[in-house]
Amino acid sequence: MYHSSETIVPAHKQISIDDRTAGRELLRKTDCLQLSRDEQTERQSGVLLSEHQMDIYINERLTMKLVCIPEHLPELVMGRLLTEGMIRTADDVKAIHICEHGTRAAVSLNDTLPKNNTSDDFVELTPTSCTSNHVLNDDFRTCKTLSPVTPATWKASWIFSLADRFAKGMPLHKETWCTHSCFLAMEDQLLFQCEDIGRHNALDKAIGYALLHGINLTRCIVYSSGRIPTDMAEKAIRAGISILSSKASPTQEAVELAGRYHLTLVCNARRDSMRVYAGESPV
């Protein structure tokens, strides 16, 4: 059984966070016509999730464009900076300012980061994300290589408990059936949960939460609602996460990548069974 916790350690005290998007609208009412197989029709009203676009400026240079939901935006920015190789730790970030409309995030990086040689030949890799997320340049991508993660022992009961928690439903998904979810846990303690339009965004929010709260990601388990291709596995490896689990399936390439970098990859993790594709077996 998982025990919920808002935070287990103080928030990172060296980063100035200015998020003015509190109370942003996530859902909008809409009308539709429902058609049944027996040719019955019914006019219904409900809610739909609103797409939100945000530009990320790093040291005053437009670097990324994201499509997300306007919730946990500082966490999303921090996580994306790490998983794109633009920072190494939370200490590389001086400040994050998000405007009142949530459409612009201004990030100030510390001067101690190594400078990357700007290239006019930069070509963005096509992501497998569900949303139109784009990296516009590699001016700040200084951590381009992956390092093996530290293998960790784990119990199957921990992931079964996360699957049980996921089966109970998430607030936005219950209303819209339009979100992916991500859980961050340490052993049997649930530290953070979030939703977003895209599974990549949700994973980055969980990673960003850990960075902002000084949580050691090498001791964490992440549970995602989405499939695991190579770019999802790479995010976990770059963050130092040792155990990545998902309700859905991985690709063959993601399994091979996990094996090379010692990532424990547990997928098809449901309430009654799971499959370990790479890494350590449970104790």
mmCIF file of N, CA, C and O in Angstrom, residues 196-272:
data_model
loop_
_atom_site.group_PDB
_atom_site.id
_atom_site.type_symbol
_atom_site.label_atom_id
_atom_site.label_comp_id
_atom_site.label_asym_id
_atom_site.label_seq_id
_atom_site.Cartn_x
_atom_site.Cartn_y
_atom_site.Cartn_z
ATOM 1 N N ASP A 196 -0.749 15.000 -17.955
ATOM 2 C CA ASP A 196 -0.495 15.934 -19.039
ATOM 3 C C ASP A 196 -1.061 15.335 -20.325
ATOM 4 O O ASP A 196 -1.381 14.144 -20.378
ATOM 5 N N ILE A 197 -1.158 16.162 -21.359
ATOM 6 C CA ILE A 197 -1.601 15.663 -22.661
ATOM 7 C C ILE A 197 -0.649 14.591 -23.166
ATOM 8 O O ILE A 197 -1.065 13.589 -23.749
ATOM 9 N N GLY A 198 0.648 14.809 -22.977
ATOM 10 C CA GLY A 198 1.662 13.897 -23.487
ATOM 11 C C GLY A 198 2.375 13.144 -22.392
ATOM 12 O O GLY A 198 2.631 13.678 -21.311
ATOM 13 N N ARG A 199 2.740 11.903 -22.672
ATOM 14 C CA ARG A 199 3.441 11.084 -21.682
ATOM 15 C C ARG A 199 4.855 11.598 -21.422
ATOM 16 O O ARG A 199 5.367 11.471 -20.315
ATOM 17 N N HIS A 200 5.500 12.192 -22.442
ATOM 18 C CA HIS A 200 6.826 12.773 -22.240
ATOM 19 C C HIS A 200 6.760 13.924 -21.247
ATOM 20 O O HIS A 200 7.614 14.054 -20.363
ATOM 21 N N ASN A 201 5.751 14.777 -21.399
ATOM 22 C CA ASN A 201 5.575 15.891 -20.472
ATOM 23 C C ASN A 201 5.348 15.395 -19.049
ATOM 24 O O ASN A 201 5.902 15.948 -18.087
ATOM 25 N N ALA A 202 4.509 14.382 -18.902
ATOM 26 C CA ALA A 202 4.212 13.864 -17.563
ATOM 27 C C ALA A 202 5.473 13.319 -16.908
ATOM 28 O O ALA A 202 5.722 13.546 -15.714
ATOM 29 N N LEU A 203 6.297 12.592 -17.672
ATOM 30 C CA LEU A 203 7.558 12.070 -17.123
ATOM 31 C C LEU A 203 8.482 13.216 -16.736
ATOM 32 O O LEU A 203 9.103 13.196 -15.664
ATOM 33 N N ASP A 204 8.578 14.231 -17.580
ATOM 34 C CA ASP A 204 9.437 15.377 -17.256
ATOM 35 C C ASP A 204 8.953 16.114 -16.012
ATOM 36 O O ASP A 204 9.759 16.619 -15.225
ATOM 37 N N LYS A 205 7.640 16.188 -15.804
ATOM 38 C CA LYS A 205 7.115 16.828 -14.593
ATOM 39 C C LYS A 205 7.545 16.065 -13.351
ATOM 40 O O LYS A 205 7.904 16.671 -12.333
ATOM 41 N N ALA A 206 7.495 14.732 -13.412
ATOM 42 C CA ALA A 206 7.915 13.926 -12.258
ATOM 43 C C ALA A 206 9.403 14.114 -11.983
ATOM 44 O O ALA A 206 9.834 14.252 -10.833
ATOM 45 N N ILE A 207 10.194 14.138 -13.050
ATOM 46 C CA ILE A 207 11.634 14.346 -12.897
ATOM 47 C C ILE A 207 11.903 15.749 -12.354
ATOM 48 O O ILE A 207 12.733 15.940 -11.450
ATOM 49 N N GLY A 208 11.202 16.747 -12.889
ATOM 50 C CA GLY A 208 11.390 18.115 -12.422
ATOM 51 C C GLY A 208 11.004 18.297 -10.972
ATOM 52 O O GLY A 208 11.646 19.050 -10.234
ATOM 53 N N TYR A 209 9.952 17.601 -10.543
ATOM 54 C CA TYR A 209 9.558 17.665 -9.132
ATOM 55 C C TYR A 209 10.694 17.164 -8.247
ATOM 56 O O TYR A 209 11.011 17.772 -7.212
ATOM 57 N N ALA A 210 11.293 16.055 -8.636
ATOM 58 C CA ALA A 210 12.402 15.512 -7.848
ATOM 59 C C ALA A 210 13.565 16.495 -7.786
ATOM 60 O O ALA A 210 14.165 16.701 -6.723
ATOM 61 N N LEU A 211 13.896 17.125 -8.912
ATOM 62 C CA LEU A 211 14.990 18.097 -8.934
ATOM 63 C C LEU A 211 14.702 19.285 -8.021
ATOM 64 O O LEU A 211 15.577 19.739 -7.278
ATOM 65 N N LEU A 212 13.487 19.791 -8.070
ATOM 66 C CA LEU A 212 13.145 20.977 -7.280
ATOM 67 C C LEU A 212 13.028 20.678 -5.793
ATOM 68 O O LEU A 212 13.076 21.591 -4.967
ATOM 69 N N HIS A 213 12.867 19.403 -5.438
ATOM 70 C CA HIS A 213 12.705 19.041 -4.035
ATOM 71 C C HIS A 213 13.878 18.212 -3.493
ATOM 72 O O HIS A 213 13.781 17.635 -2.422
ATOM 73 N N GLY A 214 14.971 18.193 -4.222
ATOM 74 C CA GLY A 214 16.173 17.534 -3.729
ATOM 75 C C GLY A 214 16.032 16.033 -3.544
ATOM 76 O O GLY A 214 16.689 15.445 -2.686
ATOM 77 N N ILE A 215 15.189 15.390 -4.330
ATOM 78 C CA ILE A 215 14.969 13.944 -4.206
ATOM 79 C C ILE A 215 15.973 13.196 -5.076
ATOM 80 O O ILE A 215 16.171 13.536 -6.243
ATOM 81 N N ASN A 216 16.586 12.190 -4.518
ATOM 82 C CA ASN A 216 17.580 11.399 -5.225
ATOM 83 C C ASN A 216 16.886 10.465 -6.220
ATOM 84 O O ASN A 216 16.302 9.456 -5.838
ATOM 85 N N LEU A 217 16.977 10.792 -7.498
ATOM 86 C CA LEU A 217 16.278 10.013 -8.516
ATOM 87 C C LEU A 217 16.830 8.604 -8.668
ATOM 88 O O LEU A 217 16.133 7.710 -9.163
ATOM 89 N N THR A 218 18.071 8.372 -8.258
ATOM 90 C CA THR A 218 18.631 7.025 -8.373
ATOM 91 C C THR A 218 17.926 6.039 -7.459
ATOM 92 O O THR A 218 18.035 4.831 -7.642
ATOM 93 N N ARG A 219 17.186 6.545 -6.475
ATOM 94 C CA ARG A 219 16.448 5.686 -5.543
ATOM 95 C C ARG A 219 14.962 5.609 -5.887
ATOM 96 O O ARG A 219 14.192 5.014 -5.139
ATOM 97 N N CYS A 220 14.573 6.197 -7.006
ATOM 98 C CA CYS A 220 13.152 6.330 -7.321
ATOM 99 C C CYS A 220 12.670 5.322 -8.359
ATOM 100 O O CYS A 220 13.438 4.823 -9.186
ATOM 101 N N ILE A 221 11.368 5.071 -8.305
ATOM 102 C CA ILE A 221 10.648 4.323 -9.316
ATOM 103 C C ILE A 221 9.704 5.292 -10.008
ATOM 104 O O ILE A 221 9.054 6.112 -9.354
ATOM 105 N N VAL A 222 9.640 5.199 -11.331
ATOM 106 C CA VAL A 222 8.680 5.989 -12.085
ATOM 107 C C VAL A 222 7.708 5.037 -12.762
ATOM 108 O O VAL A 222 8.112 4.013 -13.322
ATOM 109 N N TYR A 223 6.417 5.371 -12.694
ATOM 110 C CA TYR A 223 5.372 4.576 -13.344
ATOM 111 C C TYR A 223 4.637 5.479 -14.326
ATOM 112 O O TYR A 223 4.109 6.526 -13.946
ATOM 113 N N SER A 224 4.628 5.080 -15.598
ATOM 114 C CA SER A 224 4.005 5.869 -16.649
ATOM 115 C C SER A 224 2.800 5.138 -17.224
ATOM 116 O O SER A 224 2.757 3.904 -17.248
ATOM 117 N N SER A 225 1.849 5.918 -17.711
ATOM 118 C CA SER A 225 0.681 5.314 -18.356
ATOM 119 C C SER A 225 0.922 5.026 -19.825
ATOM 120 O O SER A 225 0.115 4.361 -20.470
ATOM 121 N N GLY A 226 2.035 5.543 -20.386
ATOM 122 C CA GLY A 226 2.246 5.467 -21.827
ATOM 123 C C GLY A 226 3.275 4.448 -22.262
ATOM 124 O O GLY A 226 4.048 3.917 -21.459
ATOM 125 N N ARG A 227 3.294 4.186 -23.551
ATOM 126 C CA ARG A 227 4.264 3.243 -24.117
ATOM 127 C C ARG A 227 5.681 3.782 -23.927
ATOM 128 O O ARG A 227 5.881 4.986 -23.751
ATOM 129 N N ILE A 228 6.664 2.890 -24.015
ATOM 130 C CA ILE A 228 8.060 3.256 -23.768
ATOM 131 C C ILE A 228 8.894 3.008 -25.020
ATOM 132 O O ILE A 228 9.445 1.921 -25.223
ATOM 133 N N PRO A 229 9.016 3.997 -25.888
ATOM 134 C CA PRO A 229 10.004 3.930 -26.963
ATOM 135 C C PRO A 229 11.356 4.410 -26.453
ATOM 136 O O PRO A 229 11.505 4.706 -25.257
ATOM 137 N N THR A 230 12.322 4.519 -27.350
ATOM 138 C CA THR A 230 13.681 4.851 -26.907
ATOM 139 C C THR A 230 13.768 6.214 -26.242
ATOM 140 O O THR A 230 14.519 6.388 -25.280
ATOM 141 N N ASP A 231 13.007 7.207 -26.724
ATOM 142 C CA ASP A 231 13.160 8.546 -26.134
ATOM 143 C C ASP A 231 12.628 8.611 -24.708
ATOM 144 O O ASP A 231 13.119 9.401 -23.897
ATOM 145 N N MET A 232 11.654 7.780 -24.372
ATOM 146 C CA MET A 232 11.193 7.725 -22.981
ATOM 147 C C MET A 232 12.240 7.037 -22.104
ATOM 148 O O MET A 232 12.528 7.484 -20.986
ATOM 149 N N ALA A 233 12.805 5.939 -22.590
ATOM 150 C CA ALA A 233 13.853 5.251 -21.832
ATOM 151 C C ALA A 233 15.071 6.156 -21.664
ATOM 152 O O ALA A 233 15.694 6.198 -20.595
ATOM 153 N N GLU A 234 15.393 6.914 -22.703
ATOM 154 C CA GLU A 234 16.547 7.814 -22.629
ATOM 155 C C GLU A 234 16.338 8.899 -21.584
ATOM 156 O O GLU A 234 17.271 9.282 -20.874
ATOM 157 N N LYS A 235 15.127 9.419 -21.461
ATOM 158 C CA LYS A 235 14.838 10.413 -20.434
ATOM 159 C C LYS A 235 15.134 9.852 -19.043
ATOM 160 O O LYS A 235 15.748 10.515 -18.202
ATOM 161 N N ALA A 236 14.671 8.622 -18.795
ATOM 162 C CA ALA A 236 14.896 8.011 -17.489
ATOM 163 C C ALA A 236 16.386 7.811 -17.232
ATOM 164 O O ALA A 236 16.884 8.069 -16.131
ATOM 165 N N ILE A 237 17.108 7.336 -18.243
ATOM 166 C CA ILE A 237 18.554 7.104 -18.089
ATOM 167 C C ILE A 237 19.277 8.419 -17.821
ATOM 168 O O ILE A 237 20.126 8.511 -16.930
ATOM 169 N N ARG A 238 18.954 9.442 -18.575
ATOM 170 C CA ARG A 238 19.625 10.730 -18.395
ATOM 171 C C ARG A 238 19.350 11.310 -17.011
ATOM 172 O O ARG A 238 20.199 11.994 -16.430
ATOM 173 N N ALA A 239 18.174 11.019 -16.463
ATOM 174 C CA ALA A 239 17.824 11.502 -15.124
ATOM 175 C C ALA A 239 18.436 10.644 -14.018
ATOM 176 O O ALA A 239 18.368 11.022 -12.846
ATOM 177 N N GLY A 240 19.002 9.493 -14.374
ATOM 178 C CA GLY A 240 19.595 8.611 -13.370
ATOM 179 C C GLY A 240 18.591 7.705 -12.693
ATOM 180 O O GLY A 240 18.909 7.065 -11.681
ATOM 181 N N ILE A 241 17.373 7.632 -13.211
ATOM 182 C CA ILE A 241 16.348 6.757 -12.640
ATOM 183 C C ILE A 241 16.750 5.303 -12.889
ATOM 184 O O ILE A 241 17.123 4.936 -14.001
ATOM 185 N N SER A 242 16.642 4.483 -11.867
ATOM 186 C CA SER A 242 17.086 3.092 -12.010
ATOM 187 C C SER A 242 15.960 2.151 -12.416
ATOM 188 O O SER A 242 16.218 1.091 -12.985
ATOM 189 N N ILE A 243 14.696 2.526 -12.124
ATOM 190 C CA ILE A 243 13.564 1.644 -12.419
ATOM 191 C C ILE A 243 12.474 2.443 -13.115
ATOM 192 O O ILE A 243 11.880 3.358 -12.538
ATOM 193 N N LEU A 244 12.208 2.091 -14.372
ATOM 194 C CA LEU A 244 11.146 2.714 -15.152
ATOM 195 C C LEU A 244 10.077 1.667 -15.420
ATOM 196 O O LEU A 244 10.360 0.606 -15.974
ATOM 197 N N SER A 245 8.860 1.961 -15.010
ATOM 198 C CA SER A 245 7.755 1.020 -15.210
ATOM 199 C C SER A 245 6.628 1.702 -15.969
ATOM 200 O O SER A 245 6.504 2.924 -15.959
ATOM 201 N N SER A 246 5.793 0.892 -16.617
ATOM 202 C CA SER A 246 4.707 1.443 -17.406
ATOM 203 C C SER A 246 3.563 0.451 -17.515
ATOM 204 O O SER A 246 3.772 -0.767 -17.508
ATOM 205 N N LYS A 247 2.362 0.995 -17.638
ATOM 206 C CA LYS A 247 1.188 0.175 -17.910
ATOM 207 C C LYS A 247 1.244 -0.400 -19.320
ATOM 208 O O LYS A 247 0.682 -1.461 -19.596
ATOM 209 N N ALA A 248 1.934 0.307 -20.215
ATOM 210 C CA ALA A 248 1.949 -0.047 -21.632
ATOM 211 C C ALA A 248 3.221 -0.831 -21.991
ATOM 212 O O ALA A 248 3.987 -1.246 -21.124
ATOM 213 N N SER A 249 3.438 -0.997 -23.294
ATOM 214 C CA SER A 249 4.539 -1.831 -23.792
ATOM 215 C C SER A 249 5.739 -0.989 -24.211
ATOM 216 O O SER A 249 5.597 0.190 -24.553
ATOM 217 N N PRO A 250 6.931 -1.595 -24.241
ATOM 218 C CA PRO A 250 8.111 -0.920 -24.767
ATOM 219 C C PRO A 250 8.326 -1.315 -26.232
ATOM 220 O O PRO A 250 7.697 -2.246 -26.738
ATOM 221 N N THR A 251 9.210 -0.609 -26.895
ATOM 222 C CA THR A 251 9.681 -1.056 -28.203
ATOM 223 C C THR A 251 10.931 -1.919 -28.008
ATOM 224 O O THR A 251 11.573 -1.886 -26.948
ATOM 225 N N GLN A 252 11.279 -2.682 -29.033
ATOM 226 C CA GLN A 252 12.474 -3.515 -28.954
ATOM 227 C C GLN A 252 13.717 -2.659 -28.737
ATOM 228 O O GLN A 252 14.616 -3.010 -27.975
ATOM 229 N N GLU A 253 13.763 -1.505 -29.413
ATOM 230 C CA GLU A 253 14.924 -0.619 -29.276
ATOM 231 C C GLU A 253 15.037 -0.057 -27.864
ATOM 232 O O GLU A 253 16.149 0.127 -27.340
ATOM 233 N N ALA A 254 13.904 0.227 -27.223
ATOM 234 C CA ALA A 254 13.935 0.711 -25.849
ATOM 235 C C ALA A 254 14.457 -0.356 -24.906
ATOM 236 O O ALA A 254 15.211 -0.058 -23.965
ATOM 237 N N VAL A 255 14.082 -1.608 -25.137
ATOM 238 C CA VAL A 255 14.580 -2.714 -24.312
ATOM 239 C C VAL A 255 16.097 -2.846 -24.465
ATOM 240 O O VAL A 255 16.827 -3.027 -23.478
ATOM 241 N N GLU A 256 16.576 -2.749 -25.695
ATOM 242 C CA GLU A 256 18.024 -2.850 -25.936
ATOM 243 C C GLU A 256 18.766 -1.685 -25.279
ATOM 244 O O GLU A 256 19.846 -1.881 -24.691
ATOM 245 N N LEU A 257 18.212 -0.480 -25.375
ATOM 246 C CA LEU A 257 18.838 0.686 -24.743
ATOM 247 C C LEU A 257 18.876 0.512 -23.237
ATOM 248 O O LEU A 257 19.906 0.787 -22.592
ATOM 249 N N ALA A 258 17.770 0.054 -22.653
ATOM 250 C CA ALA A 258 17.725 -0.175 -21.204
ATOM 251 C C ALA A 258 18.780 -1.178 -20.780
ATOM 252 O O ALA A 258 19.456 -1.003 -19.760
ATOM 253 N N GLY A 259 18.937 -2.235 -21.556
ATOM 254 C CA GLY A 259 19.946 -3.244 -21.225
ATOM 255 C C GLY A 259 21.351 -2.686 -21.253
ATOM 256 O O GLY A 259 22.171 -3.006 -20.383
ATOM 257 N N ARG A 260 21.654 -1.840 -22.232
ATOM 258 C CA ARG A 260 23.007 -1.272 -22.348
ATOM 259 C C ARG A 260 23.339 -0.345 -21.187
ATOM 260 O O ARG A 260 24.498 -0.243 -20.776
ATOM 261 N N TYR A 261 22.326 0.344 -20.650
ATOM 262 C CA TYR A 261 22.581 1.345 -19.618
ATOM 263 C C TYR A 261 22.062 0.932 -18.244
ATOM 264 O O TYR A 261 21.905 1.761 -17.362
ATOM 265 N N HIS A 262 21.798 -0.360 -18.064
ATOM 266 C CA HIS A 262 21.468 -0.954 -16.765
ATOM 267 C C HIS A 262 20.145 -0.443 -16.185
ATOM 268 O O HIS A 262 19.950 -0.491 -14.968
ATOM 269 N N LEU A 263 19.273 0.084 -17.038
ATOM 270 C CA LEU A 263 17.956 0.533 -16.589
ATOM 271 C C LEU A 263 17.037 -0.675 -16.411
ATOM 272 O O LEU A 263 16.903 -1.498 -17.319
ATOM 273 N N THR A 264 16.434 -0.800 -15.238
ATOM 274 C CA THR A 264 15.427 -1.843 -15.038
ATOM 275 C C THR A 264 14.123 -1.360 -15.670
ATOM 276 O O THR A 264 13.579 -0.325 -15.289
ATOM 277 N N LEU A 265 13.655 -2.112 -16.666
ATOM 278 C CA LEU A 265 12.480 -1.725 -17.442
ATOM 279 C C LEU A 265 11.362 -2.733 -17.202
ATOM 280 O O LEU A 265 11.470 -3.903 -17.581
ATOM 281 N N VAL A 266 10.305 -2.267 -16.556
ATOM 282 C CA VAL A 266 9.163 -3.120 -16.204
ATOM 283 C C VAL A 266 7.931 -2.559 -16.909
ATOM 284 O O VAL A 266 7.500 -1.446 -16.596
ATOM 285 N N CYS A 267 7.385 -3.314 -17.863
ATOM 286 C CA CYS A 267 6.251 -2.808 -18.631
ATOM 287 C C CYS A 267 5.070 -3.783 -18.579
ATOM 288 O O CYS A 267 5.159 -4.840 -17.953
ATOM 289 N N ASN A 268 3.984 -3.378 -19.213
ATOM 290 C CA ASN A 268 2.730 -4.130 -19.110
ATOM 291 C C ASN A 268 2.396 -4.380 -17.640
ATOM 292 O O ASN A 268 1.895 -5.455 -17.276
ATOM 293 N N ALA A 269 2.688 -3.373 -16.826
ATOM 294 C CA ALA A 269 2.518 -3.494 -15.370
ATOM 295 C C ALA A 269 1.075 -3.184 -15.005
ATOM 296 O O ALA A 269 0.667 -2.017 -14.943
ATOM 297 N N ARG A 270 0.304 -4.232 -14.798
ATOM 298 C CA ARG A 270 -1.110 -4.108 -14.441
ATOM 299 C C ARG A 270 -1.305 -4.612 -13.014
ATOM 300 O O ARG A 270 -0.354 -4.979 -12.325
ATOM 301 N N ARG A 271 -2.541 -4.669 -12.585
ATOM 302 C CA ARG A 271 -2.836 -5.057 -11.204
ATOM 303 C C ARG A 271 -2.554 -6.541 -10.944
ATOM 304 O O ARG A 271 -2.357 -6.929 -9.791
ATOM 305 N N ASP A 272 -2.509 -7.358 -12.003
ATOM 306 C CA ASP A 272 -2.346 -8.796 -11.808
ATOM 307 C C ASP A 272 -1.037 -9.359 -12.335
ATOM 308 O O ASP A 272 -0.663 -10.485 -12.013
#
